[in-house]
Amino acid sequence: MATRNFVPRANKEGKVGTTTKMWKEVNAEKVIIDGVDIKEAVTGGAYAPVPNMIHSAAMHNGLYRGKDLTSYFESGDMSAKILDGSFDDIYIGDYITKAITVDGTTYNVKWEVAHLDYFLHSGDTECANHHALMFPSGVVQTNVPMNATNTTVGGYTGSKMWTDTIPLYDAAIKAAFGDTHVLSHRELLSKSIDANAASAAGGGMTGSANNWEWKDVISNIPSEPMIYGGAVWGSGAYDVGNKERQLAIFKFKKYCADRKWFWLQAVVSSSAFALAGYYGYASHTNASNSGADGGIRPYFLLR
């Protein structure tokens, strides 16, 4: 004899358990909420009608899609869904194609959604706005050194990259996306080095970051943990700051699809900074290094 179904007397009536007397475990082959098969919704990602109750930064950070959101952004609807924190129809790997002009040169960039709410509640001044961290699909500009000479004195904030190059990207990104859509936030960045301290790189190398400071940030180059999930060549805390987590997008794919290396914030020695290698490995090079095989890959927060 088949097990009888349990059906309420009327639609949307009845309850199983209460907030104070809950069932310990529920085992079922299928769970449907508001007409949506939850298993199908999660495994199907954006192509299934996920109930509104499930939408959140955390849920969307766990799904990779790769949809073109350019028209969605241009309509204003994307910003509304970022603002309310639902991130409806916004998933990791989705992208906006938007050109930026830096120092007279225009670059056509595919900006991918790399993480949702990465800096939420972070900073000495709290980042209280929902946001999508946008990261180029590849290196934007090649032949860009960290410093004019092989020195890391002054840490990351003392570098030519931070003082001269990043402001150019700040202006270019705001011009392309609009001031109101680019979120300023606070980051903890290295500001000095101990030239005599042993380097994490070993091999008799010396020099590591030994202090930090909070800075206003519009755009920036990544920390090591944002790419790899942890510090590698840097000196730890001073190079990591408040960027201690891996970007969600790199849980789904490697960073080196364009086969170019790009600079990272970490001080490796008194003469070298870290980089993400073109073959998909963590590396470092002299601060004045520049070439056609690598350069800058900056992120910013879209709201």
mmCIF file of C-alpha atoms in Angstrom:
data_model
loop_
_atom_site.group_PDB
_atom_site.id
_atom_site.type_symbol
_atom_site.label_atom_id
_atom_site.label_comp_id
_atom_site.label_asym_id
_atom_site.label_seq_id
_atom_site.Cartn_x
_atom_site.Cartn_y
_atom_site.Cartn_z
ATOM 1 C CA MET A 1 0.000 0.000 0.000
ATOM 2 C CA ALA A 2 1.424 3.364 -1.023
ATOM 3 C CA THR A 3 2.117 6.067 1.544
ATOM 4 C CA ARG A 4 -0.637 8.646 1.714
ATOM 5 C CA ASN A 5 0.108 12.235 0.682
ATOM 6 C CA PHE A 6 -0.339 14.971 3.262
ATOM 7 C CA VAL A 7 -2.350 17.773 1.714
ATOM 8 C CA PRO A 8 -3.551 20.952 3.509
ATOM 9 C CA ARG A 9 -7.289 21.718 3.549
ATOM 10 C CA ALA A 10 -6.673 24.915 1.561
ATOM 11 C CA ASN A 11 -3.798 26.401 -0.437
ATOM 12 C CA LYS A 12 -0.956 27.860 1.671
ATOM 13 C CA GLU A 13 -2.255 26.475 4.970
ATOM 14 C CA GLY A 14 -0.522 24.358 7.607
ATOM 15 C CA LYS A 15 2.982 24.060 9.024
ATOM 16 C CA VAL A 16 5.477 21.308 9.846
ATOM 17 C CA GLY A 17 7.296 22.112 13.079
ATOM 18 C CA THR A 18 7.677 25.510 14.787
ATOM 19 C CA THR A 19 10.546 27.885 15.562
ATOM 20 C CA THR A 20 10.857 26.307 19.034
ATOM 21 C CA LYS A 21 10.054 22.711 18.072
ATOM 22 C CA MET A 22 11.888 21.908 14.839
ATOM 23 C CA TRP A 23 12.420 18.642 13.024
ATOM 24 C CA LYS A 24 16.081 17.642 13.291
ATOM 25 C CA GLU A 25 16.487 16.669 9.633
ATOM 26 C CA VAL A 26 14.547 16.656 6.374
ATOM 27 C CA ASN A 27 15.433 14.142 3.669
ATOM 28 C CA ALA A 28 13.774 14.526 0.302
ATOM 29 C CA GLU A 29 14.491 13.872 -3.359
ATOM 30 C CA LYS A 30 12.849 17.123 -4.436
ATOM 31 C CA VAL A 31 12.048 20.419 -2.692
ATOM 32 C CA ILE A 32 9.846 22.928 -4.480
ATOM 33 C CA ILE A 33 9.354 26.495 -3.205
ATOM 34 C CA ASP A 34 6.962 28.861 -4.963
ATOM 35 C CA GLY A 35 6.895 26.482 -7.919
ATOM 36 C CA VAL A 36 10.693 26.311 -8.220
ATOM 37 C CA ASP A 37 12.645 23.056 -7.923
ATOM 38 C CA ILE A 38 15.502 24.173 -5.640
ATOM 39 C CA LYS A 39 17.967 21.517 -6.825
ATOM 40 C CA GLU A 40 17.317 22.444 -10.433
ATOM 41 C CA ALA A 41 17.632 26.152 -9.640
ATOM 42 C CA VAL A 42 20.997 25.775 -7.932
ATOM 43 C CA THR A 43 22.556 23.399 -10.461
ATOM 44 C CA GLY A 44 21.071 25.339 -13.376
ATOM 45 C CA GLY A 45 22.418 28.657 -12.112
ATOM 46 C CA ALA A 46 20.977 31.714 -13.792
ATOM 47 C CA TYR A 47 18.898 29.741 -16.245
ATOM 48 C CA ALA A 48 16.484 28.583 -13.547
ATOM 49 C CA PRO A 49 13.947 30.906 -11.854
ATOM 50 C CA VAL A 50 15.500 31.080 -8.381
ATOM 51 C CA PRO A 51 12.972 32.252 -5.734
ATOM 52 C CA ASN A 52 13.534 35.797 -4.451
ATOM 53 C CA MET A 53 14.106 34.484 -0.936
ATOM 54 C CA ILE A 54 17.352 32.828 -2.086
ATOM 55 C CA HIS A 55 18.941 35.777 -3.913
ATOM 56 C CA SER A 56 21.964 37.210 -2.078
ATOM 57 C CA ALA A 57 25.617 38.056 -2.629
ATOM 58 C CA ALA A 58 26.662 34.770 -1.007
ATOM 59 C CA MET A 59 24.408 32.665 -3.228
ATOM 60 C CA HIS A 60 25.402 34.466 -6.436
ATOM 61 C CA ASN A 61 29.112 34.302 -5.562
ATOM 62 C CA GLY A 62 28.756 30.526 -5.764
ATOM 63 C CA LEU A 63 27.490 30.413 -9.353
ATOM 64 C CA TYR A 64 29.486 31.087 -12.510
ATOM 65 C CA ARG A 65 27.591 32.103 -15.648
ATOM 66 C CA GLY A 66 29.350 34.422 -18.146
ATOM 67 C CA LYS A 67 26.436 36.463 -19.530
ATOM 68 C CA ASP A 68 26.806 39.838 -21.265
ATOM 69 C CA LEU A 69 25.265 42.441 -18.914
ATOM 70 C CA THR A 70 26.205 45.530 -20.919
ATOM 71 C CA SER A 71 22.633 46.439 -21.878
ATOM 72 C CA TYR A 72 21.418 45.501 -18.383
ATOM 73 C CA PHE A 73 23.847 48.034 -16.926
ATOM 74 C CA GLU A 74 23.028 50.708 -19.493
ATOM 75 C CA SER A 75 19.325 50.389 -18.672
ATOM 76 C CA GLY A 76 19.949 51.207 -15.007
ATOM 77 C CA ASP A 77 18.304 47.964 -13.870
ATOM 78 C CA MET A 78 21.593 46.311 -12.928
ATOM 79 C CA SER A 79 22.531 49.138 -10.565
ATOM 80 C CA ALA A 80 19.102 48.908 -8.910
ATOM 81 C CA LYS A 81 19.640 45.200 -8.205
ATOM 82 C CA ILE A 82 23.110 45.884 -6.802
ATOM 83 C CA LEU A 83 21.726 48.654 -4.606
ATOM 84 C CA ASP A 84 19.005 46.487 -3.052
ATOM 85 C CA GLY A 85 21.450 43.634 -2.384
ATOM 86 C CA SER A 86 19.471 41.023 -4.312
ATOM 87 C CA PHE A 87 21.938 40.971 -7.252
ATOM 88 C CA ASP A 88 19.092 39.663 -9.389
ATOM 89 C CA ASP A 89 20.413 38.357 -12.741
ATOM 90 C CA ILE A 90 24.033 39.134 -11.755
ATOM 91 C CA TYR A 91 26.410 36.193 -11.377
ATOM 92 C CA ILE A 92 30.142 35.576 -11.277
ATOM 93 C CA GLY A 93 31.713 35.713 -14.728
ATOM 94 C CA ASP A 94 28.990 37.968 -16.121
ATOM 95 C CA TYR A 95 30.500 40.989 -17.835
ATOM 96 C CA ILE A 96 30.122 44.530 -19.105
ATOM 97 C CA THR A 97 32.021 45.602 -22.207
ATOM 98 C CA LYS A 98 33.164 49.170 -21.695
ATOM 99 C CA ALA A 99 36.109 51.082 -23.205
ATOM 100 C CA ILE A 100 38.290 53.310 -21.041
ATOM 101 C CA THR A 101 40.760 55.978 -22.140
ATOM 102 C CA VAL A 102 43.989 56.165 -20.151
ATOM 103 C CA ASP A 103 46.529 58.867 -20.869
ATOM 104 C CA GLY A 104 45.198 59.328 -24.412
ATOM 105 C CA THR A 105 44.986 55.621 -25.294
ATOM 106 C CA THR A 106 41.644 53.810 -25.491
ATOM 107 C CA TYR A 107 41.365 50.208 -24.315
ATOM 108 C CA ASN A 108 38.323 48.040 -25.020
ATOM 109 C CA VAL A 109 37.789 46.084 -21.823
ATOM 110 C CA LYS A 110 35.606 43.153 -20.875
ATOM 111 C CA TRP A 111 34.871 43.855 -17.197
ATOM 112 C CA GLU A 112 33.856 40.662 -15.408
ATOM 113 C CA VAL A 113 31.886 40.363 -12.175
ATOM 114 C CA ALA A 114 34.610 38.894 -9.966
ATOM 115 C CA HIS A 115 32.963 39.105 -6.527
ATOM 116 C CA LEU A 116 29.803 40.534 -4.979
ATOM 117 C CA ASP A 117 30.095 42.602 -1.771
ATOM 118 C CA TYR A 118 33.828 41.872 -1.369
ATOM 119 C CA PHE A 119 34.441 44.984 0.756
ATOM 120 C CA LEU A 120 31.023 45.191 2.467
ATOM 121 C CA HIS A 121 31.452 46.349 6.110
ATOM 122 C CA SER A 122 35.233 46.616 5.622
ATOM 123 C CA GLY A 123 37.438 49.678 6.184
ATOM 124 C CA ASP A 124 38.215 52.138 8.967
ATOM 125 C CA THR A 125 35.312 54.027 7.401
ATOM 126 C CA GLU A 126 32.795 51.259 6.807
ATOM 127 C CA CYS A 127 31.898 50.295 3.258
ATOM 128 C CA ALA A 128 28.132 50.146 3.716
ATOM 129 C CA ASN A 129 27.069 49.955 0.059
ATOM 130 C CA HIS A 130 26.369 46.766 -1.872
ATOM 131 C CA HIS A 131 28.665 46.445 -4.877
ATOM 132 C CA ALA A 132 30.053 44.243 -7.623
ATOM 133 C CA LEU A 133 33.831 44.042 -7.851
ATOM 134 C CA MET A 134 34.648 44.337 -11.560
ATOM 135 C CA PHE A 135 37.909 42.861 -12.866
ATOM 136 C CA PRO A 136 39.171 42.878 -16.462
ATOM 137 C CA SER A 137 39.174 39.534 -18.256
ATOM 138 C CA GLY A 138 42.836 40.172 -19.084
ATOM 139 C CA VAL A 139 45.656 42.679 -18.783
ATOM 140 C CA VAL A 140 44.485 46.148 -19.833
ATOM 141 C CA GLN A 141 47.800 47.954 -20.385
ATOM 142 C CA THR A 142 51.229 46.441 -20.931
ATOM 143 C CA ASN A 143 54.669 48.054 -20.497
ATOM 144 C CA VAL A 144 53.761 49.484 -17.074
ATOM 145 C CA PRO A 145 56.417 49.353 -14.326
ATOM 146 C CA MET A 146 55.765 49.500 -10.600
ATOM 147 C CA ASN A 147 58.618 51.994 -10.152
ATOM 148 C CA ALA A 148 61.065 53.835 -12.377
ATOM 149 C CA THR A 149 63.933 52.042 -10.614
ATOM 150 C CA ASN A 150 64.326 48.744 -8.783
ATOM 151 C CA THR A 151 63.181 49.914 -5.374
ATOM 152 C CA THR A 152 60.245 49.220 -3.075
ATOM 153 C CA VAL A 153 61.009 52.014 -0.605
ATOM 154 C CA GLY A 154 57.709 53.479 0.548
ATOM 155 C CA GLY A 155 55.912 50.154 0.098
ATOM 156 C CA TYR A 156 53.019 49.986 -2.328
ATOM 157 C CA THR A 157 51.743 53.511 -1.594
ATOM 158 C CA GLY A 158 55.213 54.868 -2.362
ATOM 159 C CA SER A 159 55.258 53.246 -5.803
ATOM 160 C CA LYS A 160 54.858 54.947 -9.165
ATOM 161 C CA MET A 161 52.000 52.527 -9.787
ATOM 162 C CA TRP A 162 49.986 53.952 -6.882
ATOM 163 C CA THR A 163 50.963 57.613 -7.180
ATOM 164 C CA ASP A 164 50.946 58.031 -10.986
ATOM 165 C CA THR A 165 49.256 55.126 -12.790
ATOM 166 C CA ILE A 166 46.290 54.288 -10.561
ATOM 167 C CA PRO A 167 44.934 57.887 -10.606
ATOM 168 C CA LEU A 168 44.795 57.666 -14.416
ATOM 169 C CA TYR A 169 42.609 54.563 -14.118
ATOM 170 C CA ASP A 170 40.459 56.199 -11.442
ATOM 171 C CA ALA A 171 39.604 59.002 -13.854
ATOM 172 C CA ALA A 172 39.157 56.691 -16.846
ATOM 173 C CA ILE A 173 36.812 54.293 -15.045
ATOM 174 C CA LYS A 174 34.669 57.087 -13.609
ATOM 175 C CA ALA A 175 34.439 58.690 -17.052
ATOM 176 C CA ALA A 176 33.359 55.388 -18.627
ATOM 177 C CA PHE A 177 30.873 54.176 -16.018
ATOM 178 C CA GLY A 178 29.804 57.473 -14.437
ATOM 179 C CA ASP A 179 30.789 58.861 -11.028
ATOM 180 C CA THR A 180 27.590 57.679 -9.355
ATOM 181 C CA HIS A 181 28.239 54.057 -10.372
ATOM 182 C CA VAL A 182 31.827 53.815 -9.099
ATOM 183 C CA LEU A 183 32.147 53.225 -5.354
ATOM 184 C CA SER A 184 35.029 54.730 -3.392
ATOM 185 C CA HIS A 185 36.132 52.574 -0.482
ATOM 186 C CA ARG A 186 38.955 52.255 2.038
ATOM 187 C CA GLU A 187 41.901 49.873 1.744
ATOM 188 C CA LEU A 188 44.809 49.133 4.051
ATOM 189 C CA LEU A 189 48.009 49.408 1.992
ATOM 190 C CA SER A 190 51.713 49.068 2.772
ATOM 191 C CA LYS A 191 53.603 52.363 3.171
ATOM 192 C CA SER A 192 57.169 51.458 4.146
ATOM 193 C CA ILE A 193 59.708 48.635 4.181
ATOM 194 C CA ASP A 194 62.427 47.240 6.380
ATOM 195 C CA ALA A 195 65.273 46.883 3.892
ATOM 196 C CA ASN A 196 67.212 44.570 6.216
ATOM 197 C CA ALA A 197 64.410 42.111 7.033
ATOM 198 C CA ALA A 198 64.583 38.689 5.442
ATOM 199 C CA SER A 199 62.366 38.422 2.364
ATOM 200 C CA ALA A 200 59.678 35.747 2.138
ATOM 201 C CA ALA A 201 61.279 34.895 -1.212
ATOM 202 C CA GLY A 202 64.341 33.524 0.582
ATOM 203 C CA GLY A 203 67.593 33.018 -1.287
ATOM 204 C CA GLY A 204 69.343 35.659 0.786
ATOM 205 C CA MET A 205 66.993 38.408 -0.437
ATOM 206 C CA THR A 206 66.099 41.149 2.030
ATOM 207 C CA GLY A 207 63.363 43.734 2.289
ATOM 208 C CA SER A 208 59.715 43.458 3.335
ATOM 209 C CA ALA A 209 56.792 45.740 4.134
ATOM 210 C CA ASN A 210 56.736 46.835 7.767
ATOM 211 C CA ASN A 211 53.867 49.331 8.056
ATOM 212 C CA TRP A 212 50.554 50.286 6.459
ATOM 213 C CA GLU A 213 47.904 52.985 6.213
ATOM 214 C CA TRP A 214 44.265 53.404 5.190
ATOM 215 C CA LYS A 215 43.722 54.986 1.789
ATOM 216 C CA ASP A 216 40.704 56.061 -0.272
ATOM 217 C CA VAL A 217 40.498 53.773 -3.302
ATOM 218 C CA ILE A 218 38.607 54.058 -6.576
ATOM 219 C CA SER A 219 40.581 51.450 -8.535
ATOM 220 C CA ASN A 220 43.554 49.310 -7.597
ATOM 221 C CA ILE A 221 45.689 46.310 -8.505
ATOM 222 C CA PRO A 222 44.974 43.094 -6.549
ATOM 223 C CA SER A 223 46.588 41.649 -3.457
ATOM 224 C CA GLU A 224 48.037 38.127 -3.576
ATOM 225 C CA PRO A 225 45.101 36.587 -1.652
ATOM 226 C CA MET A 226 42.600 38.083 -4.105
ATOM 227 C CA ILE A 227 44.195 35.940 -6.831
ATOM 228 C CA TYR A 228 45.565 32.868 -5.029
ATOM 229 C CA GLY A 229 43.564 32.719 -1.798
ATOM 230 C CA GLY A 230 46.588 33.482 0.401
ATOM 231 C CA ALA A 231 49.884 35.378 0.669
ATOM 232 C CA VAL A 232 52.788 33.831 -1.246
ATOM 233 C CA TRP A 233 55.811 36.125 -1.768
ATOM 234 C CA GLY A 234 54.660 39.083 0.333
ATOM 235 C CA SER A 235 55.441 39.671 3.982
ATOM 236 C CA GLY A 236 51.963 38.795 5.204
ATOM 237 C CA ALA A 237 49.712 41.251 7.009
ATOM 238 C CA TYR A 238 51.219 44.493 5.685
ATOM 239 C CA ASP A 239 50.821 43.320 2.088
ATOM 240 C CA VAL A 240 47.377 41.760 2.594
ATOM 241 C CA GLY A 241 45.560 44.504 4.511
ATOM 242 C CA ASN A 242 41.781 44.061 4.210
ATOM 243 C CA LYS A 243 41.985 42.035 0.990
ATOM 244 C CA GLU A 244 42.454 38.637 2.611
ATOM 245 C CA ARG A 245 40.018 36.532 0.546
ATOM 246 C CA GLN A 246 40.222 35.049 -2.922
ATOM 247 C CA LEU A 247 37.922 36.632 -5.488
ATOM 248 C CA ALA A 248 35.003 34.318 -6.205
ATOM 249 C CA ILE A 249 35.764 34.211 -9.929
ATOM 250 C CA PHE A 250 39.084 32.446 -9.311
ATOM 251 C CA LYS A 251 37.341 29.565 -7.600
ATOM 252 C CA PHE A 252 35.988 28.733 -11.055
ATOM 253 C CA LYS A 253 38.891 29.471 -13.398
ATOM 254 C CA LYS A 254 42.553 30.405 -13.584
ATOM 255 C CA TYR A 255 43.556 34.038 -13.983
ATOM 256 C CA CYS A 256 45.907 33.544 -16.948
ATOM 257 C CA ALA A 257 43.608 33.007 -19.948
ATOM 258 C CA ASP A 258 45.233 35.914 -21.824
ATOM 259 C CA ARG A 259 48.738 34.515 -21.068
ATOM 260 C CA LYS A 260 50.013 37.803 -19.650
ATOM 261 C CA TRP A 261 51.372 38.543 -16.193
ATOM 262 C CA PHE A 262 50.121 41.406 -14.019
ATOM 263 C CA TRP A 263 51.343 43.308 -10.976
ATOM 264 C CA LEU A 264 50.187 42.629 -7.423
ATOM 265 C CA GLN A 265 50.474 44.882 -4.356
ATOM 266 C CA ALA A 266 52.892 42.755 -2.329
ATOM 267 C CA VAL A 267 56.452 43.872 -1.593
ATOM 268 C CA VAL A 268 58.777 40.898 -2.130
ATOM 269 C CA SER A 269 62.168 42.488 -1.419
ATOM 270 C CA SER A 270 63.890 45.859 -1.396
ATOM 271 C CA SER A 271 63.873 45.738 -5.210
ATOM 272 C CA ALA A 272 60.918 43.548 -6.267
ATOM 273 C CA PHE A 273 57.112 43.367 -6.193
ATOM 274 C CA ALA A 274 54.882 40.326 -6.641
ATOM 275 C CA LEU A 275 53.103 39.427 -9.862
ATOM 276 C CA ALA A 276 50.645 36.826 -11.131
ATOM 277 C CA GLY A 277 52.562 34.886 -13.784
ATOM 278 C CA TYR A 278 51.421 34.365 -17.376
ATOM 279 C CA TYR A 279 51.735 30.583 -17.026
ATOM 280 C CA GLY A 280 49.434 30.526 -13.978
ATOM 281 C CA TYR A 281 51.966 30.620 -11.147
ATOM 282 C CA ALA A 282 52.832 33.059 -8.351
ATOM 283 C CA SER A 283 55.984 35.027 -9.079
ATOM 284 C CA HIS A 284 57.826 38.336 -8.622
ATOM 285 C CA THR A 285 60.090 40.655 -10.564
ATOM 286 C CA ASN A 286 62.134 43.835 -10.268
ATOM 287 C CA ALA A 287 60.059 46.961 -9.676
ATOM 288 C CA SER A 288 61.175 48.645 -12.925
ATOM 289 C CA ASN A 289 60.291 45.655 -15.102
ATOM 290 C CA SER A 290 57.927 46.360 -17.997
ATOM 291 C CA GLY A 291 57.196 44.652 -21.265
ATOM 292 C CA ALA A 292 54.619 43.594 -23.813
ATOM 293 C CA ASP A 293 54.026 40.327 -21.939
ATOM 294 C CA GLY A 294 52.426 41.910 -18.855
ATOM 295 C CA GLY A 295 51.339 44.989 -16.958
ATOM 296 C CA ILE A 296 48.271 46.266 -15.100
ATOM 297 C CA ARG A 297 44.913 44.606 -14.475
ATOM 298 C CA PRO A 298 42.956 46.915 -12.151
ATOM 299 C CA TYR A 299 39.641 46.332 -10.371
ATOM 300 C CA PHE A 300 36.953 48.724 -9.132
ATOM 301 C CA LEU A 301 33.618 48.528 -7.308
ATOM 302 C CA LEU A 302 30.435 49.017 -9.339
ATOM 303 C CA ARG A 303 27.233 50.128 -7.663
#
